Tab-separated table of C-alpha atoms in Angstrom:
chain	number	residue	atom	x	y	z
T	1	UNK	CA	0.000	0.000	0.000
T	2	UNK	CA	1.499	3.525	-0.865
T	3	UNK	CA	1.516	6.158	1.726
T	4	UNK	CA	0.538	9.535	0.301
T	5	UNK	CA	1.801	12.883	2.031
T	6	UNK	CA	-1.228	14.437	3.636
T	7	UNK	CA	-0.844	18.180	4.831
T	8	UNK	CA	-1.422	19.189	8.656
T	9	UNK	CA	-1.741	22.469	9.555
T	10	UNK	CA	-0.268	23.560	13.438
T	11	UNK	CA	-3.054	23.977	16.162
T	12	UNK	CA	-3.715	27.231	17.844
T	13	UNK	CA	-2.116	27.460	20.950
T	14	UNK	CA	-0.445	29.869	23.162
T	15	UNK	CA	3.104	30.176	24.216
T	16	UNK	CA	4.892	32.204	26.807
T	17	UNK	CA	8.334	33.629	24.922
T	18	UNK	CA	11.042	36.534	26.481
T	19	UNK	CA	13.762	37.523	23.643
T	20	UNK	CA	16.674	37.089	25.073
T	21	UNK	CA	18.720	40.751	24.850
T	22	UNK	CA	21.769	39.741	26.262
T	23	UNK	CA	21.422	41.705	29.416
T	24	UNK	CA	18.067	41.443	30.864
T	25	UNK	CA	19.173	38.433	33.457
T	26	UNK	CA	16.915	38.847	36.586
T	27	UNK	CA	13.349	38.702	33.640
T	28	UNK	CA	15.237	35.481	32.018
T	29	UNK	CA	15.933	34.291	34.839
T	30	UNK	CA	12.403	34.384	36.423
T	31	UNK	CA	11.162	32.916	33.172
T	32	UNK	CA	13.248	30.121	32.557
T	33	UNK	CA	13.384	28.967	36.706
T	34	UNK	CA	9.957	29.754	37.606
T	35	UNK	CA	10.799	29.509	41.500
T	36	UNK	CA	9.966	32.856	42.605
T	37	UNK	CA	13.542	33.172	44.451
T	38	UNK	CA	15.299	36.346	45.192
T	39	UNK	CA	19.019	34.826	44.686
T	40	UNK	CA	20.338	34.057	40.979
T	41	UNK	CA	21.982	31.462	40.376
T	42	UNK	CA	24.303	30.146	36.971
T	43	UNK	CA	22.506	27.274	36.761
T	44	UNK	CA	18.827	25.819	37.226
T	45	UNK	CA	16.631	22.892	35.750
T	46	UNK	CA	16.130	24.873	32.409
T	47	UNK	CA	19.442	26.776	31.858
T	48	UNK	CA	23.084	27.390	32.284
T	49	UNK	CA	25.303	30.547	31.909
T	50	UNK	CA	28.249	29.332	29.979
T	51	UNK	CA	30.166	32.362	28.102
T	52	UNK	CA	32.208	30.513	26.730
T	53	UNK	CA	29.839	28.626	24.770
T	54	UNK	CA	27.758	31.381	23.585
T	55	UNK	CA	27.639	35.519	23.671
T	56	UNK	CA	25.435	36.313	26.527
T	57	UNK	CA	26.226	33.105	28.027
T	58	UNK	CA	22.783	31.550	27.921
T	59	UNK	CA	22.243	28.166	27.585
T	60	UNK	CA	19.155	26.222	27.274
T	61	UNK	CA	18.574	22.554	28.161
T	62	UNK	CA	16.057	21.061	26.154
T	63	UNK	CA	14.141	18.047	25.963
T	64	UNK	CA	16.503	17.308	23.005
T	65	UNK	CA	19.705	18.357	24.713
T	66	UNK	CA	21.659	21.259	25.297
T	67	UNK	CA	20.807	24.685	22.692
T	68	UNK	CA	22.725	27.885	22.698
T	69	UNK	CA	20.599	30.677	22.883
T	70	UNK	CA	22.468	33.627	20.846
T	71	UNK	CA	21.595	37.284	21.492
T	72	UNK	CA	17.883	38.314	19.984
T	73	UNK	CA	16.603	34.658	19.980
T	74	UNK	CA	12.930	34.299	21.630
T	75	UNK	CA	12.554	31.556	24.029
T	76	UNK	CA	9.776	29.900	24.040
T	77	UNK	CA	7.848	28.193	26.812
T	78	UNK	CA	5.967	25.132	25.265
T	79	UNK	CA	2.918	23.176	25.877
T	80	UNK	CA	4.149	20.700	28.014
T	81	UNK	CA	6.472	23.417	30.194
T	82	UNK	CA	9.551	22.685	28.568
T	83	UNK	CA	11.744	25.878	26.752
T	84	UNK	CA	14.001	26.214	24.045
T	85	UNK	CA	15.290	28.766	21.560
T	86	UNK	CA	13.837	30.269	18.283
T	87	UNK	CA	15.548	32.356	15.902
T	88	UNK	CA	13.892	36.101	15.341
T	89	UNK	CA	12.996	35.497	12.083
T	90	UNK	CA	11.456	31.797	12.504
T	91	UNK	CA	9.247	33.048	15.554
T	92	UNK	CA	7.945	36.416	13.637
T	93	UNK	CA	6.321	33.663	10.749
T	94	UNK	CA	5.435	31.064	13.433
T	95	UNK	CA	3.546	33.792	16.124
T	96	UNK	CA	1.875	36.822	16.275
T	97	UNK	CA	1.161	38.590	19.439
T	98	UNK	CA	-1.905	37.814	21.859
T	99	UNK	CA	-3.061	40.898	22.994
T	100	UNK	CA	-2.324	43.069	25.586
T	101	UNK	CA	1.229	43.209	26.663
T	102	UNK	CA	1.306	42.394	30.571
């Protein structure tokens, strides 16, 4: 029997995302660890500062592995809680803002 390609089109859904500038640590920070505490630290469940690795150090552990996360890259919080990166220009034709801005 031959398998045809069908097309699928992605469900609506919405995703919490923070663009990583680089300097804003304290708002990634909060995102990415979700613990409410008061003291940074380099590393949690969903990240690691590495500057060696990448400019702006941020690292972003994946259910696929480890990502760099470069300067200007969104990340995204997905359906089932888990984060990774997203270039600027992949994100802008993949989401659109919901709206308000809290």
């Amino acid at each position: 029997m031959k398998q045809e390609v069908q097309k699928f089109r992605k469900k609506p859904v919405e995703i919490d995302a923070l663009q990583w500038d680089g300097s804003s640590h304290r708002p990634m920070f909060d995102f990415l660890d979700g613990s409410g505490r008061s003291s940074m630290s380099t590393e949690g469940t969903n990240f690691l500062i590495d500057h060696d690795q990448v400019e702006g150090g941020l690292v972003i552990k994946t259910l696929e592995g480890v990502h760099l996360a470069n300067i200007g890259d969104w990340i995204i919080k997905g359906v089932a809680g888990e984060f990774y990166p997203c270039k600027p220009s992949i994100f802008a034709k993949t989401y659109e803002p919901v709206g308000e801005l809290t």
